[in-house]
Amino acid sequence: MPVFYLTDELIFPPVNLADEDGLLAYGGDLSTERLLLAYQEGIFPWYNEPPILWWSPDPRFVLFPEELKLSASMKQVLKKGIFEITFDEDFAGVIAGCKQSPRKGQDGTWITAEVEAAYTALYKQGYAHSVECWQDGELVGGFYGVMLGDCFFGESMFAKVSNASKAAFVTFVQKAAGLGLKVIDCQVYTEHLASLGARFIPREEFLEMIRG
């Protein structure tokens, strides 16, 4: 499968032309208009250095809020009120925390200054959102993503103390129904999210949901 090069024109190739890993295209930019178009078509950016790489994996890893699984230990963490969870109170702090948290086997994260600026712009326009986890007044974890219609597209999370990001995510999922969310896009598989009930669905099924 060829990988398509994006010009300044706001258009993406059909997602069924992505390769077996989900890589669809490279190039383009991280303008608000292009990012919103990408999410609407089931595409997201993910890269460590230029050029920008655009992905649409099949199958897609998602979590349906009603399928959330909570371990006994996590229930105890939430019951004890160890953390305070807030929404959209410190987007800058959350994306900075994600940027500064290296992943296993990586020298850093994929969140470059360009990515940070692009998603901060989305936040200021009401499309990107953050969930913060606080302990004794300190931001110790959280995550951010993009919300379009009844779908939340998760982007990145971080934790400075054990269970912080999980507590933030679980609290968000528990409130998802009240926010009108039907599905949370986790993009790619992680054991962490699988343990909470996330599972694979065919990309076409995912596209039907986000296109409503």
PDB file of C-alpha atoms in Angstrom, residues 68 74 78 85-87 131 143 165-176:
ATOM      1  CA  LEU A  68     -15.991  -0.108  32.070  1.00  0.00           C
ATOM      2  CA  MET A  74      -9.361   0.670  42.038  1.00  0.00           C
ATOM      3  CA  LEU A  78     -11.862   5.935  44.453  1.00  0.00           C
ATOM      4  CA  ILE A  85     -10.585  14.905  39.872  1.00  0.00           C
ATOM      5  CA  THR A  86     -11.412  18.010  37.870  1.00  0.00           C
ATOM      6  CA  PHE A  87     -12.289  18.767  34.254  1.00  0.00           C
ATOM      7  CA  VAL A 131      -9.106  15.702  33.051  1.00  0.00           C
ATOM      8  CA  PHE A 143      -5.141  12.997  30.345  1.00  0.00           C
ATOM      9  CA  SER A 165      -4.062   8.669  35.526  1.00  0.00           C
ATOM     10  CA  LYS A 166      -6.286   5.632  36.029  1.00  0.00           C
ATOM     11  CA  ALA A 167      -8.378   7.471  38.636  1.00  0.00           C
ATOM     12  CA  ALA A 168      -8.784  10.413  36.263  1.00  0.00           C
ATOM     13  CA  PHE A 169      -9.755   8.176  33.351  1.00  0.00           C
ATOM     14  CA  VAL A 170     -12.191   6.043  35.358  1.00  0.00           C
ATOM     15  CA  THR A 171     -13.912   9.093  36.819  1.00  0.00           C
ATOM     16  CA  PHE A 172     -14.281  10.542  33.329  1.00  0.00           C
ATOM     17  CA  VAL A 173     -15.722   7.317  31.927  1.00  0.00           C
ATOM     18  CA  GLN A 174     -18.198   7.106  34.805  1.00  0.00           C
ATOM     19  CA  LYS A 175     -19.431  10.591  33.894  1.00  0.00           C
ATOM     20  CA  ALA A 176     -19.369   9.924  30.153  1.00  0.00           C
TER      21      ALA A 176
END
